Short mmCIF file of C-alpha atoms and ligand atoms in Angstrom, two decimals:
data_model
loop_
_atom_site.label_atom_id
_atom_site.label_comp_id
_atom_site.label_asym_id
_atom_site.label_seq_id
_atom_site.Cartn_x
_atom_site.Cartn_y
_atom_site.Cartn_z
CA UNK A 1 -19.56 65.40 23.35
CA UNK A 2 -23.62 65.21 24.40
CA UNK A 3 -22.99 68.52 27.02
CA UNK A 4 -21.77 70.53 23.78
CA UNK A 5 -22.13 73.96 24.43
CA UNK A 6 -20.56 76.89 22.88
CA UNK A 7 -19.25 79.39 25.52
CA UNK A 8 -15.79 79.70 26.04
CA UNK A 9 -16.08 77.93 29.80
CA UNK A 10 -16.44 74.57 28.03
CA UNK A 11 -13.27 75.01 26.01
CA UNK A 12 -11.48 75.41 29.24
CA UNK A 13 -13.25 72.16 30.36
CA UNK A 14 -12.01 70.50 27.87
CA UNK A 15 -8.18 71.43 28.52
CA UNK A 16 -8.36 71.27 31.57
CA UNK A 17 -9.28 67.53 31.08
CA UNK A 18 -7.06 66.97 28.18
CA UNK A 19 -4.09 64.41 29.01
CA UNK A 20 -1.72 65.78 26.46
CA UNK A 21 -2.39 69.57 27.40
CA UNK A 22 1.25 69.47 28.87
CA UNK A 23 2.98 68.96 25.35
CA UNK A 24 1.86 72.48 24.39
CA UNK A 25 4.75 73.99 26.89
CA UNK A 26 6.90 71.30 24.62
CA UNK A 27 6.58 74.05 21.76
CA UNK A 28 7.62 77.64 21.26
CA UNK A 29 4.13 79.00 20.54
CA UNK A 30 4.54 82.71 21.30
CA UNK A 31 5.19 84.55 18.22
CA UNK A 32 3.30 82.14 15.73
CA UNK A 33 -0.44 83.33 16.85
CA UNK A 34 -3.26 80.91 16.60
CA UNK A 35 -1.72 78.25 14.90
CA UNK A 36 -3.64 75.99 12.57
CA UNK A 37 -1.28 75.44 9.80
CA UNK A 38 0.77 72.47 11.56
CA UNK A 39 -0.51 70.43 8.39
CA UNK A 40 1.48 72.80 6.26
CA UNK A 41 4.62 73.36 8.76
CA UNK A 42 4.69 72.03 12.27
CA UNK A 43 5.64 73.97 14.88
CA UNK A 44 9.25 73.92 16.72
CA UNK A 45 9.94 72.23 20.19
CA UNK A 46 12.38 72.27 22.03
CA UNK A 47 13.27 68.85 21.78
CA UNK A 48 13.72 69.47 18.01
CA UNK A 49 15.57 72.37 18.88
CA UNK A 50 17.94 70.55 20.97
CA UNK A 51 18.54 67.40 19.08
CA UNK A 52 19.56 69.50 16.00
CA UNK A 53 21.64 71.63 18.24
CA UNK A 54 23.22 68.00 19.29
CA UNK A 55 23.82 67.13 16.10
CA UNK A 56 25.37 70.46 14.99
CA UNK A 57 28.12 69.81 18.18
CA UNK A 58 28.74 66.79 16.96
CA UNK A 59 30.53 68.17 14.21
CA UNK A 60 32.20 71.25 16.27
CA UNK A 61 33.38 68.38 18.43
CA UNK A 62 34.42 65.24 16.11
CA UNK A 63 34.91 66.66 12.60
CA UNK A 64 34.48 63.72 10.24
CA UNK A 65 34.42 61.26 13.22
CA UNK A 66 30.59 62.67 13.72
CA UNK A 67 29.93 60.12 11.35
CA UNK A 68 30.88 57.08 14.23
CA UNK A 69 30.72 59.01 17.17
CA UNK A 70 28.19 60.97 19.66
CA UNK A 71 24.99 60.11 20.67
CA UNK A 72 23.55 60.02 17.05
CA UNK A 73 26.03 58.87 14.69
CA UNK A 74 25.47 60.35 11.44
CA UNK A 75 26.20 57.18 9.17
CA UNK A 76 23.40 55.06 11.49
CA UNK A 77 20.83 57.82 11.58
CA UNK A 78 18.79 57.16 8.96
CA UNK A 79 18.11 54.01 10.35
CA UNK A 80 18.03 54.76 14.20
CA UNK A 81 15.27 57.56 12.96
CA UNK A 82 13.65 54.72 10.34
CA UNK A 83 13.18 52.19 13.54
CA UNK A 84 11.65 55.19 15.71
CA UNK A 85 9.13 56.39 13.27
CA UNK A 86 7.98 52.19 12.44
CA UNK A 87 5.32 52.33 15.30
CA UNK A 88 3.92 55.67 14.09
CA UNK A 89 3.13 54.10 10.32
CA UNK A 90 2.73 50.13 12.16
CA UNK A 91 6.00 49.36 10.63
CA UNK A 92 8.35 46.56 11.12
CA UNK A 93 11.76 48.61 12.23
CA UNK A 94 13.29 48.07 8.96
CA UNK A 95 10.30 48.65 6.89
CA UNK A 96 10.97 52.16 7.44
CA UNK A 97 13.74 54.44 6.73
CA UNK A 98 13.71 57.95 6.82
CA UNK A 99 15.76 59.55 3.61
CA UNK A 100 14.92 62.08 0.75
CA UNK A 101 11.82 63.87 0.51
CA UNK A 102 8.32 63.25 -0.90
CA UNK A 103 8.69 63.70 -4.09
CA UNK A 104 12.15 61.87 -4.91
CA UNK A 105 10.94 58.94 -2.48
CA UNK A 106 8.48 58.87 -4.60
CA UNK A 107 10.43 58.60 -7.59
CA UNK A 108 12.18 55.79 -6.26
CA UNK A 109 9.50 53.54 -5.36
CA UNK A 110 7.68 54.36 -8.73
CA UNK A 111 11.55 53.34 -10.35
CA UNK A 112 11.25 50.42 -8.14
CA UNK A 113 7.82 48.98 -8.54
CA UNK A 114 6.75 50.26 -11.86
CA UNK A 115 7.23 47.22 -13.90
CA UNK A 116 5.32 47.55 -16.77
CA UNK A 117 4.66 44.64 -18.88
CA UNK A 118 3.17 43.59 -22.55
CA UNK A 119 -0.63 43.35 -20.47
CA UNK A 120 -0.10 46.25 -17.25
CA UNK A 121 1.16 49.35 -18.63
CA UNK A 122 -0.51 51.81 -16.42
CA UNK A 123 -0.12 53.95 -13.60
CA UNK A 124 -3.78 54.25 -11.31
CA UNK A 125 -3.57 57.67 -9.32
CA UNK A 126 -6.44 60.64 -8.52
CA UNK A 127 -7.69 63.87 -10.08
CA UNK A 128 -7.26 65.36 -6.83
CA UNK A 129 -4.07 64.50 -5.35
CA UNK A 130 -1.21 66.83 -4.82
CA UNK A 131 0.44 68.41 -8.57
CA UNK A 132 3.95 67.04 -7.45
CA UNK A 133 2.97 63.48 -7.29
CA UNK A 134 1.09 63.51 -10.70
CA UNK A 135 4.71 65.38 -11.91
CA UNK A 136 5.99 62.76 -10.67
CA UNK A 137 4.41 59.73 -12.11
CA UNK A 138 4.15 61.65 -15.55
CA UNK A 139 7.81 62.03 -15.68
CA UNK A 140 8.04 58.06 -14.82
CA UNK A 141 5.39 57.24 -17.75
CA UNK A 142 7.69 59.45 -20.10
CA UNK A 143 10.52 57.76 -18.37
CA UNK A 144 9.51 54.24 -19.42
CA UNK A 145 8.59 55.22 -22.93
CA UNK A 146 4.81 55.77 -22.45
CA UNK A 147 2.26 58.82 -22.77
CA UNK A 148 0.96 60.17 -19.44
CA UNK A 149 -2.04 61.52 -20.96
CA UNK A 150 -3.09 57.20 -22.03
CA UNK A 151 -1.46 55.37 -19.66
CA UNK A 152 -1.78 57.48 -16.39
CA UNK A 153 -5.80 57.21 -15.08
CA UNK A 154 -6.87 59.53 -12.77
CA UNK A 155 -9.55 58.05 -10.97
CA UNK A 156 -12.38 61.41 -10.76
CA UNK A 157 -14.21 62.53 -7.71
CA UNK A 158 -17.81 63.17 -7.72
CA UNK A 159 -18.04 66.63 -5.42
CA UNK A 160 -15.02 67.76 -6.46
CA UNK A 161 -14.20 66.95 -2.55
CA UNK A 162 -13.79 63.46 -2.00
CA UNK A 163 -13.17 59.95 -3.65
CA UNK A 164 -15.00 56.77 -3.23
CA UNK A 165 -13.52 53.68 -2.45
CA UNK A 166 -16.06 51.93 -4.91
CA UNK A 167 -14.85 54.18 -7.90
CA UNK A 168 -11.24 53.63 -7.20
CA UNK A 169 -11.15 49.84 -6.79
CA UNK A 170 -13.36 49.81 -10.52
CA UNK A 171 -10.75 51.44 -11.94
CA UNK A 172 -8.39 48.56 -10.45
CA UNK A 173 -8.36 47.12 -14.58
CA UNK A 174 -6.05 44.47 -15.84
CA UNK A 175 -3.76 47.19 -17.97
CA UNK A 176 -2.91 48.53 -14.41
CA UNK A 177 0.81 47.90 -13.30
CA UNK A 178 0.80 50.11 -10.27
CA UNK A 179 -1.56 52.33 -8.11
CA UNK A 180 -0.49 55.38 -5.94
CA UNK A 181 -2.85 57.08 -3.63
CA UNK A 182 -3.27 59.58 -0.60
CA UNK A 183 -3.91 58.05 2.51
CA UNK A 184 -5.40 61.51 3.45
CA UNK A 185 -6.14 63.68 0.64
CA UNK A 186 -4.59 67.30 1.52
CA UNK A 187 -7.84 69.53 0.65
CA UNK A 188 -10.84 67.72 2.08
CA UNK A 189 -8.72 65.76 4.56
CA UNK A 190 -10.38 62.68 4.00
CA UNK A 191 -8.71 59.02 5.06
CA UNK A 192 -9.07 56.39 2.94
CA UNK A 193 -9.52 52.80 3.40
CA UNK A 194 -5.73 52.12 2.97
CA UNK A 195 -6.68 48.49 4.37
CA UNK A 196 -9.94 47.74 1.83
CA UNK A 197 -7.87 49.71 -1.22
CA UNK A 198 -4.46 47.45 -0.85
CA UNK A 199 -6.41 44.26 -0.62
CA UNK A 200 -8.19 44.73 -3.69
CA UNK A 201 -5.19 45.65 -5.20
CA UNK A 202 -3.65 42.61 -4.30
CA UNK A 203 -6.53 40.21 -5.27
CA UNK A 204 -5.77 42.14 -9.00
CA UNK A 205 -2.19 41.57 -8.22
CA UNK A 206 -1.44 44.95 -8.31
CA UNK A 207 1.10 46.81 -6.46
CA UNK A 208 -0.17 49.60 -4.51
CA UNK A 209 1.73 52.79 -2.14
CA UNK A 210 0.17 55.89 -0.67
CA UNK A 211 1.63 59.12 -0.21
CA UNK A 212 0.90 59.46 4.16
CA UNK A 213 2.23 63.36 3.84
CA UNK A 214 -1.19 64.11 5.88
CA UNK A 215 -1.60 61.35 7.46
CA UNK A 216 1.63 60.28 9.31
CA UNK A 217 1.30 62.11 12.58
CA UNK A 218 -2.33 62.66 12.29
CA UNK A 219 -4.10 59.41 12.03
CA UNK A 220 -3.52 55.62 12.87
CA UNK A 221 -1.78 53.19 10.37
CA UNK A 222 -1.12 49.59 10.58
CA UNK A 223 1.00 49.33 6.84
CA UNK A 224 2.52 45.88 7.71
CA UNK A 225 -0.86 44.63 8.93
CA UNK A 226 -2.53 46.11 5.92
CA UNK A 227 -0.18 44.50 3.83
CA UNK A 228 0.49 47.54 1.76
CA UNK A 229 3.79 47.42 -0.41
CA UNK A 230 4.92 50.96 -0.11
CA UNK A 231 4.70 54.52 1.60
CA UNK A 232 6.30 57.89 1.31
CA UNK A 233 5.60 61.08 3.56
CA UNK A 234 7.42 64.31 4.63
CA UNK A 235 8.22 64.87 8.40
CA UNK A 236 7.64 68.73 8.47
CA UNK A 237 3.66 68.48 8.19
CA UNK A 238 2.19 66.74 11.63
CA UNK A 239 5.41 65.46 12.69
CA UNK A 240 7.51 68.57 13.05
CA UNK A 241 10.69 68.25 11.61
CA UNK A 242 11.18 71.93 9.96
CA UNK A 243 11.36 73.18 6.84
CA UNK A 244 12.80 71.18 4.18
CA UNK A 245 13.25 68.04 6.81
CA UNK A 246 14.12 64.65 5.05
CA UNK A 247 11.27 62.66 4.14
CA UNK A 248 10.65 59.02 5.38
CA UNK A 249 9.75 55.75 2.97
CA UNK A 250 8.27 52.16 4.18
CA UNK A 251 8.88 49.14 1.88
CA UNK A 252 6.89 45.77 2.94
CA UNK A 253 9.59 43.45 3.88
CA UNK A 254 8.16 40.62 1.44
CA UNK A 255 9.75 43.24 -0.90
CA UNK A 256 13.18 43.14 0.54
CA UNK A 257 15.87 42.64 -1.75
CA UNK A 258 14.33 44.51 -4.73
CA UNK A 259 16.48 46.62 -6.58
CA UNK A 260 16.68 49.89 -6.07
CA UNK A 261 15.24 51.62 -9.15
CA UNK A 262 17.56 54.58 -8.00
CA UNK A 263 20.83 53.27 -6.96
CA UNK A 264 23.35 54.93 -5.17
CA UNK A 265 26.34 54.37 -2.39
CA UNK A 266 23.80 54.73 0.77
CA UNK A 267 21.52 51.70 -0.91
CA UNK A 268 24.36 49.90 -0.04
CA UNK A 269 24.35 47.70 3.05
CA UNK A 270 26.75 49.36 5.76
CA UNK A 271 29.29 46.72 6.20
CA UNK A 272 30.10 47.05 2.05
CA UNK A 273 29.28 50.62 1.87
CA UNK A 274 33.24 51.43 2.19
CA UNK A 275 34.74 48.25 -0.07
CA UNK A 276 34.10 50.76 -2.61
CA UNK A 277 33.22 48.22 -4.76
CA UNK A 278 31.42 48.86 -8.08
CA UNK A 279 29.04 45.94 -7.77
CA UNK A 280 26.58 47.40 -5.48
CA UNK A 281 25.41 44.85 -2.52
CA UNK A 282 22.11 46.42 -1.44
CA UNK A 283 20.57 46.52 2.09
CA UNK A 284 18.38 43.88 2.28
CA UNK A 285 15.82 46.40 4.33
CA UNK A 286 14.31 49.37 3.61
CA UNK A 287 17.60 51.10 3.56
CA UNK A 288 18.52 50.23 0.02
CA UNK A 289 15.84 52.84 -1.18
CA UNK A 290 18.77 55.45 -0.15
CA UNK A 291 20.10 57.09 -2.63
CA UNK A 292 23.33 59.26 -1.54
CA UNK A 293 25.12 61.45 1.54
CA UNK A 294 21.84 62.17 4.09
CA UNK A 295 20.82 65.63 4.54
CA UNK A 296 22.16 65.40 8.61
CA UNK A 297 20.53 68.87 9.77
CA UNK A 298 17.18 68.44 8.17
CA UNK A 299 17.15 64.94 9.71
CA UNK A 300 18.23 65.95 13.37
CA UNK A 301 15.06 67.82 14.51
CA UNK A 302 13.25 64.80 13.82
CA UNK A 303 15.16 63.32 16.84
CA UNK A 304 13.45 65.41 19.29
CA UNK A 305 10.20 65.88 17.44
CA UNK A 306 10.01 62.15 17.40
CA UNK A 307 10.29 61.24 20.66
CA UNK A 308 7.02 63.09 21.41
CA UNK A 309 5.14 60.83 19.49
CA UNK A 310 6.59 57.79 20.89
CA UNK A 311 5.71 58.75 24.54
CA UNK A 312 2.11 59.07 23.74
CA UNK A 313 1.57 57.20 20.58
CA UNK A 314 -0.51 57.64 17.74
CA UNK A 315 -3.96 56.39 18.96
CA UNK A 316 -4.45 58.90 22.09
CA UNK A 317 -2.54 61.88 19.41
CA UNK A 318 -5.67 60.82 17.22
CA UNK A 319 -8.15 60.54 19.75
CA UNK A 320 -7.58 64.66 20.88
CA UNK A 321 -7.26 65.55 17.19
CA UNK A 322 -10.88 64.24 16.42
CA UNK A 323 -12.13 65.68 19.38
CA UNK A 324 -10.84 69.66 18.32
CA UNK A 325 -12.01 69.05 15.02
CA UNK A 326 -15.37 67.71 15.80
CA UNK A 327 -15.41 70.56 18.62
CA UNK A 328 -14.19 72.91 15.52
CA UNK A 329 -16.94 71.34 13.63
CA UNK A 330 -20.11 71.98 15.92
CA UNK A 331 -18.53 75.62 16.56
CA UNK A 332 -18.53 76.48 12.96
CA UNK A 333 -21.84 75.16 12.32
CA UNK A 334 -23.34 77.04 15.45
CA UNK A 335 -21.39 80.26 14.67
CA UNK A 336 -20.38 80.63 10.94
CA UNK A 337 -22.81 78.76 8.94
CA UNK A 338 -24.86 81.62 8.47
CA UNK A 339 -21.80 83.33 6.43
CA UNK A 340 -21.59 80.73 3.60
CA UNK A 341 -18.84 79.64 4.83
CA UNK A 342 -19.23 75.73 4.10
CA UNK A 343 -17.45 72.60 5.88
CA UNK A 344 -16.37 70.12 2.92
CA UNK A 345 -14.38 67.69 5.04
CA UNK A 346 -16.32 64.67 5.93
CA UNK A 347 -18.20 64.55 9.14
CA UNK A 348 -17.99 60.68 10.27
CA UNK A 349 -14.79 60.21 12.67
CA UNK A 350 -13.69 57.27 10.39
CA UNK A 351 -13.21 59.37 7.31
CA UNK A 352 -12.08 62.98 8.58
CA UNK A 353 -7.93 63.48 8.99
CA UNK A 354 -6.59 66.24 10.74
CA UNK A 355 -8.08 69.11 9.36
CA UNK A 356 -11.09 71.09 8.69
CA UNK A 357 -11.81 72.37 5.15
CA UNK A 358 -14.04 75.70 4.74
CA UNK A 359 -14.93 76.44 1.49
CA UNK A 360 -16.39 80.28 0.60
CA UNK A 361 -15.71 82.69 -2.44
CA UNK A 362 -14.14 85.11 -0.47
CA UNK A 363 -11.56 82.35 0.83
CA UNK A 364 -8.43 84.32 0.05
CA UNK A 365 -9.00 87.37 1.32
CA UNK A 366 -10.46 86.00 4.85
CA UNK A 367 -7.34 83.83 5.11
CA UNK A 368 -5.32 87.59 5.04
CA UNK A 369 -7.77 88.97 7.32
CA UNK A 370 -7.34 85.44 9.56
CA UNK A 371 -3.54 86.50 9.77
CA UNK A 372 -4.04 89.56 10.17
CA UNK A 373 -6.28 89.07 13.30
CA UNK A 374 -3.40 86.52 14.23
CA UNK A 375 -5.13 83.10 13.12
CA UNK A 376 -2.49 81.02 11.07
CA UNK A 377 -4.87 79.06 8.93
CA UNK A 378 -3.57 78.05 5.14
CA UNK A 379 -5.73 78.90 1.85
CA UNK A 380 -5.83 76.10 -0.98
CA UNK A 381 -6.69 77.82 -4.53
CA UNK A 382 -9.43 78.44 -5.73
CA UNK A 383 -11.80 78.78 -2.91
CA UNK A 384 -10.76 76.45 0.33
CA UNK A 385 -9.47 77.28 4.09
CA UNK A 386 -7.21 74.84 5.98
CA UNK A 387 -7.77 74.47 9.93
CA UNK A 388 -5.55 72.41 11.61
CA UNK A 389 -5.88 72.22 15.61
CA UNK A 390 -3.31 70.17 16.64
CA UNK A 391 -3.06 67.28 19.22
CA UNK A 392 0.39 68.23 20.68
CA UNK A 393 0.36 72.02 20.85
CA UNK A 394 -3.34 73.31 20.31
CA UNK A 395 -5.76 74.25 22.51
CA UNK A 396 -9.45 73.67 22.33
CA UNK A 397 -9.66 77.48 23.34
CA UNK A 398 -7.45 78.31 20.08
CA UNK A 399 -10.27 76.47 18.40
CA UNK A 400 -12.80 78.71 20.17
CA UNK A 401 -10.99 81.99 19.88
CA UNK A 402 -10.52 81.08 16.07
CA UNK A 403 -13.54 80.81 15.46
CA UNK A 404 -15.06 84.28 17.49
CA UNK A 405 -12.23 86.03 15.48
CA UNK A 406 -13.58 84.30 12.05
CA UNK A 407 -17.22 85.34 13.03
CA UNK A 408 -15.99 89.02 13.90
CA UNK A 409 -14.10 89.43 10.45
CA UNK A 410 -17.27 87.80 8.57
CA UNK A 411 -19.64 89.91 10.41
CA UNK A 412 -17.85 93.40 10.08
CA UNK A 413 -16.85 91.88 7.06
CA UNK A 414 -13.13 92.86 7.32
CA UNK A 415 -11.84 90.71 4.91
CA UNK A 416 -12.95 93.63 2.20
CA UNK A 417 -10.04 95.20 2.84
CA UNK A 418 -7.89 92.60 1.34
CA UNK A 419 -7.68 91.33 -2.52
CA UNK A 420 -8.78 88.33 -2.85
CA UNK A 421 -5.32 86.61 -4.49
CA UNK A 422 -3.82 84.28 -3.13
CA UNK A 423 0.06 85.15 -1.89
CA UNK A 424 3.00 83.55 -3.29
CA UNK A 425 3.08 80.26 -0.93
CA UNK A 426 -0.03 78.69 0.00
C1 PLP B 1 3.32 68.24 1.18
C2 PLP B 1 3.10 67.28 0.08
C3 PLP B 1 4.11 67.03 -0.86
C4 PLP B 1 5.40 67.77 -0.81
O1 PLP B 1 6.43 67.11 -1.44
P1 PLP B 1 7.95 67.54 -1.16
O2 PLP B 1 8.73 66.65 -2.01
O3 PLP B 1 8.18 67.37 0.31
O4 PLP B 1 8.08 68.98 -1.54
C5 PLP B 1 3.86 66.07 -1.84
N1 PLP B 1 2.69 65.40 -1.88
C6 PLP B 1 1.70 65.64 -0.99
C7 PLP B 1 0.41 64.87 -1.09
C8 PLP B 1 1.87 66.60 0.00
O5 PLP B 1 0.88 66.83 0.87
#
């Protein structure tokens, strides 16, 4: 963007150029201000609406034949929705399957793949990753008889920011048994090299998944190409599922016919599911990494949410996202530098997610006075601001009128009249 220049006119130029401005009328965006925490919770459309609206008749209508009949069947769903969402992670169809959430997908893949032996005891993760994953692979350590604080490494950043791919892939020793990463890491937003990491995993022969929660929906992925053995996400982040929606899980197919390390009746494959047999024949696809019952009404916005990103597909979704946050980017530094207020996501296109991170003392307090002004932004303790502008439903002016409204509170220094504490979520 050479013609960069900062009045609102070229915002407009920008939508009015912008082949996905039409998904924006997709969305209800009326009551929910300047949105820029769709990296936290996505925003509703109304083809989420009306898929879980679909779903919801089903039952008024069939009762307990909802399961077989309707446009969605409920006992094929996980499936149907596991197939859709393959192109979005570059996923063979039944790589994927879209069950749980995170942090018990999680679980299961760790109960699956952790297979510590006399040499490969440990777990390789971050220092900076998200608290329920580390929960989680403590509680697997303690699970499997061994002491988090020995045999989980968390491999350390050196700006407190970001983590280098040369520091991760030394700490790829011969004690490791398994390595779980971020694909983006939620506070800086950067992507790593999911590609580089897994095959120098693999030359170690070590088994290696990454937690996508911020980067399914926001950047590119080619798992199957990139050989990597598992994944695990959320749907209500960038892909806009709601609250609570059920998670989604890829296993490589070279991995079909593992055992799930959590078993349960929907592991089973479908046409033994009902023999009610107490030998359990699992799926031999992604689908035996079910565990029970799925959650049907936190699964059926993902229907209509969905189908948005299969009409455009990831690479032009990622193509508008780096150009509002690179827009976002020259904005702040034109505007807002002079406040202190401190971008500490990368810079290069190749390494920046979906999100801008701001980091200034204050933080807290000008995330109230954000809301307050009607910006929807999302603080991360101690010090950080969240910006997500949105390929789908944001606007490059959104990212303009943010950022006026950011450099009014910081000039007239509004955000005084807050405390600066965080709130009880986020
Ligand atoms: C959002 C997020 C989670 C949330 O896990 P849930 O099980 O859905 O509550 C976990 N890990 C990361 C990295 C996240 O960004």
């Amino acid at each position: 963007m050479a013609e960069f220049d900062h009045r609102i006119d070229y915002a407009k130029r920008l939508d009015k150029h912008d082949p996905l401005a039409r998904y924006r009328a997709e969305f209800y965006t009326d009551n929910t201000g300047i949105y820029l925490d769709g990296n936290s919770l996505g925003l509703l459309s109304k083809r989420a609406e009306a898929s879980l609206l679909d779903v919801l008749d089903s039952w008024k209508r069939y009762g307990i034949d909802g399961w077989t009949n309707g446009d969605n069947p409920w006992f094929y769903l996980s499936e149907k929705l596991g197939d859709q969402m393959a192109p979005i992670v570059g996923a063979n169809p039944n790589e994927v399957i879209v069950t749980g959430s995170t942090t018990v997908n999680l679980h299961q893949l760790v109960s699956t793949f952790y297979q510590p032996n006399d040499r490969r005891t440990k777990i390789l993760a971050d220092e900076l990753n998200f608290p329920s994953d580390i929960y989680a692979l403590k509680s697997q350590l303690k699970l499997k008889g061994y002491d988090p604080s020995e045999h989980l490494v968390e491999v350390k950043s050196e700006d407190g920011h970001t983590l280098r791919e040369e520091d991760i892939i030394a700490a790829m020793t011969d004690d490791i048994a398994l390595i779980v990463l971020p694909g983006v890491l939620y506070r800086s937003g950067q992507v790593l090299d999911m590609e580089l990491l897994t095959k120098e995993a693999h030359k170690r022969n070590i088994v290696i998944g990454f937690d996508l929660c911020h980067s399914v929906g926001s950047i590119v992925h080619e798992l199957s190409a990139w050989d990597v053995d598992f994944a695990f996400w959320c749907n209500y982040k960038h892909l806009n599922g709601g609250p609570g929606s059920t998670g989604g899980l890829y296993v490589n197919q070279r991995h079909f016919g593992s055992e799930p390390g959590l078993a349960g009746w929907f592991s089973s494959r479908k046409d033994k599911q009902f023999d009610m047999d107490h030998e359990l024949t699992a799926a031999e696809h992604a689908g035996a990494f079910q565990i029970g019952t799925p959650n049907l009404f936190s699964m059926a916005p993902i229907i209509g949410a969905l189908s948005m990103f299969n009409e455009v597909g990831m690479e032009q979704i990622r193509e508008k996202s780096l150009k509002l946050t690179s827009y976002f980017m020259q904005l702040i530094q034109a505007e807002l530098a002079k406040f202190g207020l401190v971008i500490q996501n990368p810079i290069d296109d190749h390494k920046r997610g979906g999100h801008i991170y701001l980091e200034h003392p204050e933080a807290a307090r000008i995330c109230k006075a954000l809301k307050a002004e009607g910006v929807i932004p999302d603080f991360r303790t101690p010090n950080g601001i969240r910006l997500a502008p949105v390929a789908l439903y944001n606007t490059f002016e959104d990212v303009w009128n943010a950022v006026q409204i950011l450099k009014d509170i910081m000039e007239e220094e509004k955000y005084k009249k807050y405390e600066n504490k965080r709130g009880v979520v986020a």
